[in-house]
PDB file of C-alpha atoms in Angstrom:
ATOM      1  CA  UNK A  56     146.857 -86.211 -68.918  1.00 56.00           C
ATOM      2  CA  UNK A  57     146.960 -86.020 -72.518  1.00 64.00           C
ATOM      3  CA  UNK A  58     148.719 -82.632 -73.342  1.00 78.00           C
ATOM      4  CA  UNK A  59     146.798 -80.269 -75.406  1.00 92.00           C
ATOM      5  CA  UNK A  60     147.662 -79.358 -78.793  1.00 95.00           C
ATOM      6  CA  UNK A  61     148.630 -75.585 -79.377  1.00 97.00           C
ATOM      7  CA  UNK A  62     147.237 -74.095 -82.752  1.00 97.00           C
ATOM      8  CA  UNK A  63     148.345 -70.935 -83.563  1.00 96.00           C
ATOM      9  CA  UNK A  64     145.527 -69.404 -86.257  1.00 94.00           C
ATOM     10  CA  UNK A  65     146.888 -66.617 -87.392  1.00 92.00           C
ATOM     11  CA  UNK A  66     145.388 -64.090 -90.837  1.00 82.00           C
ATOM     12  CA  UNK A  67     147.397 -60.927 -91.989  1.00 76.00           C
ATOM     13  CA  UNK A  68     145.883 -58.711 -90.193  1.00 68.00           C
ATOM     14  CA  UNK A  69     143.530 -58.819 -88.469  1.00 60.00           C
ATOM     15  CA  UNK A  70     140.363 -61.090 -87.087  1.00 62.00           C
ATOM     16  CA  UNK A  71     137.727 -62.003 -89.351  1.00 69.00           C
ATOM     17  CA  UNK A  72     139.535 -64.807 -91.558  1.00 72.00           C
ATOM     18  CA  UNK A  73     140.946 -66.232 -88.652  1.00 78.00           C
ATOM     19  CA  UNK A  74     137.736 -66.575 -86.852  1.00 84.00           C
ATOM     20  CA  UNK A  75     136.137 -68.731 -89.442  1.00 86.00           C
ATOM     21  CA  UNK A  76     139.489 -70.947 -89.915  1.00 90.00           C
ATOM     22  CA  UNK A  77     138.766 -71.152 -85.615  1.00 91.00           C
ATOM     23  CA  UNK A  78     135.256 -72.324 -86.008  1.00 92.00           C
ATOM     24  CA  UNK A  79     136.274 -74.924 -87.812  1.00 93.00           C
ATOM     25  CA  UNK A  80     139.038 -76.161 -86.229  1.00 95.00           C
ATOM     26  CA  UNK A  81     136.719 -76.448 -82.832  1.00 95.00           C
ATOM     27  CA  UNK A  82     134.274 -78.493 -84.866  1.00 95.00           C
ATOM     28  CA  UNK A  83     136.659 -80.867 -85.897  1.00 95.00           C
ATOM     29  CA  UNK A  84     138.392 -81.415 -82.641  1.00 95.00           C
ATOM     30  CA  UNK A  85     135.177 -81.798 -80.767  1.00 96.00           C
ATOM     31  CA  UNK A  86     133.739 -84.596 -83.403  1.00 96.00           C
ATOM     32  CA  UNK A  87     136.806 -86.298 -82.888  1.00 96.00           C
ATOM     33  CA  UNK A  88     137.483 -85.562 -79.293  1.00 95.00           C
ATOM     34  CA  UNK A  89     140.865 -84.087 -79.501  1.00 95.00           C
ATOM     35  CA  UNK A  90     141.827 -81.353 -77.187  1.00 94.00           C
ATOM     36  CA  UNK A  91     143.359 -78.538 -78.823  1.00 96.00           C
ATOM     37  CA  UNK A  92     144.108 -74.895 -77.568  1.00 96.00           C
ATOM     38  CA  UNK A  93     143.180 -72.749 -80.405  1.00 95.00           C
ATOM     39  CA  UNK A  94     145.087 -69.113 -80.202  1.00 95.00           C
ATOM     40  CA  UNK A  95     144.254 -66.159 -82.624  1.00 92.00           C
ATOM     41  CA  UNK A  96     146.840 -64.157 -83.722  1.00 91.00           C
ATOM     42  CA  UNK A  97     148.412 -61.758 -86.424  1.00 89.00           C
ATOM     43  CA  UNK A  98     151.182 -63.604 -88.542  1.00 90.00           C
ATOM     44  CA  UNK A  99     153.349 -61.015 -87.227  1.00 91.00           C
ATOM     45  CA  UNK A 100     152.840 -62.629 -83.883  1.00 93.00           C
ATOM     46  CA  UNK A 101     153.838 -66.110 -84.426  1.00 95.00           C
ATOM     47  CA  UNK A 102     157.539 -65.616 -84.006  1.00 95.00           C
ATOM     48  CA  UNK A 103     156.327 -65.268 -80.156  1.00 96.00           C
ATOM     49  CA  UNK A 104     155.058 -68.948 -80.053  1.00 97.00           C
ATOM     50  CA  UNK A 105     157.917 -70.989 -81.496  1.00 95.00           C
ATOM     51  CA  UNK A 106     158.691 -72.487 -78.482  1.00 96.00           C
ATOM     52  CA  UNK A 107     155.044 -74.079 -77.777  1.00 97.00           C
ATOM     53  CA  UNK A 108     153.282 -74.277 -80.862  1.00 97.00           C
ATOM     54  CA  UNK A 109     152.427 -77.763 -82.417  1.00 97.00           C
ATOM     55  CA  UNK A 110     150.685 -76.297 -85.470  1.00 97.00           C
ATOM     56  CA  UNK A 111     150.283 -72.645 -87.612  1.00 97.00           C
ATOM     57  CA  UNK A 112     147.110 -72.817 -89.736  1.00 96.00           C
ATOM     58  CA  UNK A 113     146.973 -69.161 -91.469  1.00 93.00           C
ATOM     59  CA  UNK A 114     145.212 -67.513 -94.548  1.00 89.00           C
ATOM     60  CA  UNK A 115     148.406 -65.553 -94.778  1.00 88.00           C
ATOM     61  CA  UNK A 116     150.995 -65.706 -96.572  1.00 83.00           C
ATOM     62  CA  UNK A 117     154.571 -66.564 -95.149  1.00 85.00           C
ATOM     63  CA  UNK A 118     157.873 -67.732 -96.065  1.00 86.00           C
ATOM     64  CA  UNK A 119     159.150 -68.152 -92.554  1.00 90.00           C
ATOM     65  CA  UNK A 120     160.592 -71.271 -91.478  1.00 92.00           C
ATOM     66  CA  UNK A 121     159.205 -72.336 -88.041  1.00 96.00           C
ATOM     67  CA  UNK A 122     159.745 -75.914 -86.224  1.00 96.00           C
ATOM     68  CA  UNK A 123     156.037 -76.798 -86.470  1.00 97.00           C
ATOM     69  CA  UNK A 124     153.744 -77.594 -89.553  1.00 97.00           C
ATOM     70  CA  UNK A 125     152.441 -74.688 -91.380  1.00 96.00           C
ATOM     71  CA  UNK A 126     149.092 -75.121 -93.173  1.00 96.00           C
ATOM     72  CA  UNK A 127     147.690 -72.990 -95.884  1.00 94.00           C
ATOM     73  CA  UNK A 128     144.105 -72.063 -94.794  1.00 93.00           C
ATOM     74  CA  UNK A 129     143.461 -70.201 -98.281  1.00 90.00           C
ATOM     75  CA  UNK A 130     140.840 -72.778 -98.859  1.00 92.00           C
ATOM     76  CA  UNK A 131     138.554 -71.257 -96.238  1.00 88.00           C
ATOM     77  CA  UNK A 132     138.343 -68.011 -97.654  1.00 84.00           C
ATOM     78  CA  UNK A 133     137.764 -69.229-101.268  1.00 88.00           C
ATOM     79  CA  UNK A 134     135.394 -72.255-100.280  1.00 90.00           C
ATOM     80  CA  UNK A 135     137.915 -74.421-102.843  1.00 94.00           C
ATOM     81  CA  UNK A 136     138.953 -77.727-101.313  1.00 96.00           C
ATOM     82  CA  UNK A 137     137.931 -77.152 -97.775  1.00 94.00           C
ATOM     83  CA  UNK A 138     137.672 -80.391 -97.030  1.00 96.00           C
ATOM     84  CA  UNK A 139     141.629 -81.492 -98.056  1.00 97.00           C
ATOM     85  CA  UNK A 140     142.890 -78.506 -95.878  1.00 96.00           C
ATOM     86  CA  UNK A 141     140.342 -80.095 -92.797  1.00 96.00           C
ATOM     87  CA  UNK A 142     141.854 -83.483 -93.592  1.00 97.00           C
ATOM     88  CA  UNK A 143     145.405 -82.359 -93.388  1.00 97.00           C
ATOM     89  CA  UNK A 144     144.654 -80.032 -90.113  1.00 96.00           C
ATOM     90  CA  UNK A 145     143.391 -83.177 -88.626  1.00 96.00           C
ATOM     91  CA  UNK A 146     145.928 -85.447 -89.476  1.00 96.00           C
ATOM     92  CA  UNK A 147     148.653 -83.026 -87.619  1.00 96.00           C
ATOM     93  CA  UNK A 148     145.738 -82.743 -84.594  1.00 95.00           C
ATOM     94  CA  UNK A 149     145.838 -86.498 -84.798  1.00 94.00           C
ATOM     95  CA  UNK A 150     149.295 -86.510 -84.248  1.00 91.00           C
TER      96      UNK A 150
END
């Protein structure tokens, strides 16, 4: 069985941002039938998932090295260049 992907979505504080960034995220993996487990957190709350996160999409900012991809989710909060930041969340879904 094709393991799913972990996705940590994560905002600064608390759950609106990261809810939108979500909805999309579902969209996209259902149109292209990838199976993803989306989980909404804080930023502060990553450091809990580095063991089994494959991806941190966040409209936060951090500086913090982790061993997955991090992807700047500004876009969806600004409505500027949605689509590239889609693109690149799929390609690491994809992966």
């Amino acid at each position: 069985m094709e393991k799913k992907k972990q996705v940590l979505v994560a905002c600064g504080a608390g759950i609106a941002t990261s809810t939108v960034v979500n909805g999309a995220i579902e969209e996209m993996a259902k149109e292209n039938n990838l199976k993803v487990n989306l989980v909404q957190i804080k930023i502060s709350e990553v450091g809990g998932y580095v063991d089994t996160a494959d991806l941190l999409v966040t409209t936060a900012m951090t500086k913090t090295e982790y061993p997955f991809p991090v992807i700047n989710a500004r876009a969806f909060l600004t409505g500027i260049g949605v689509e590239d930041t889609k693109k690149q969340i799929l390609e690491e879904l994809k992966k």
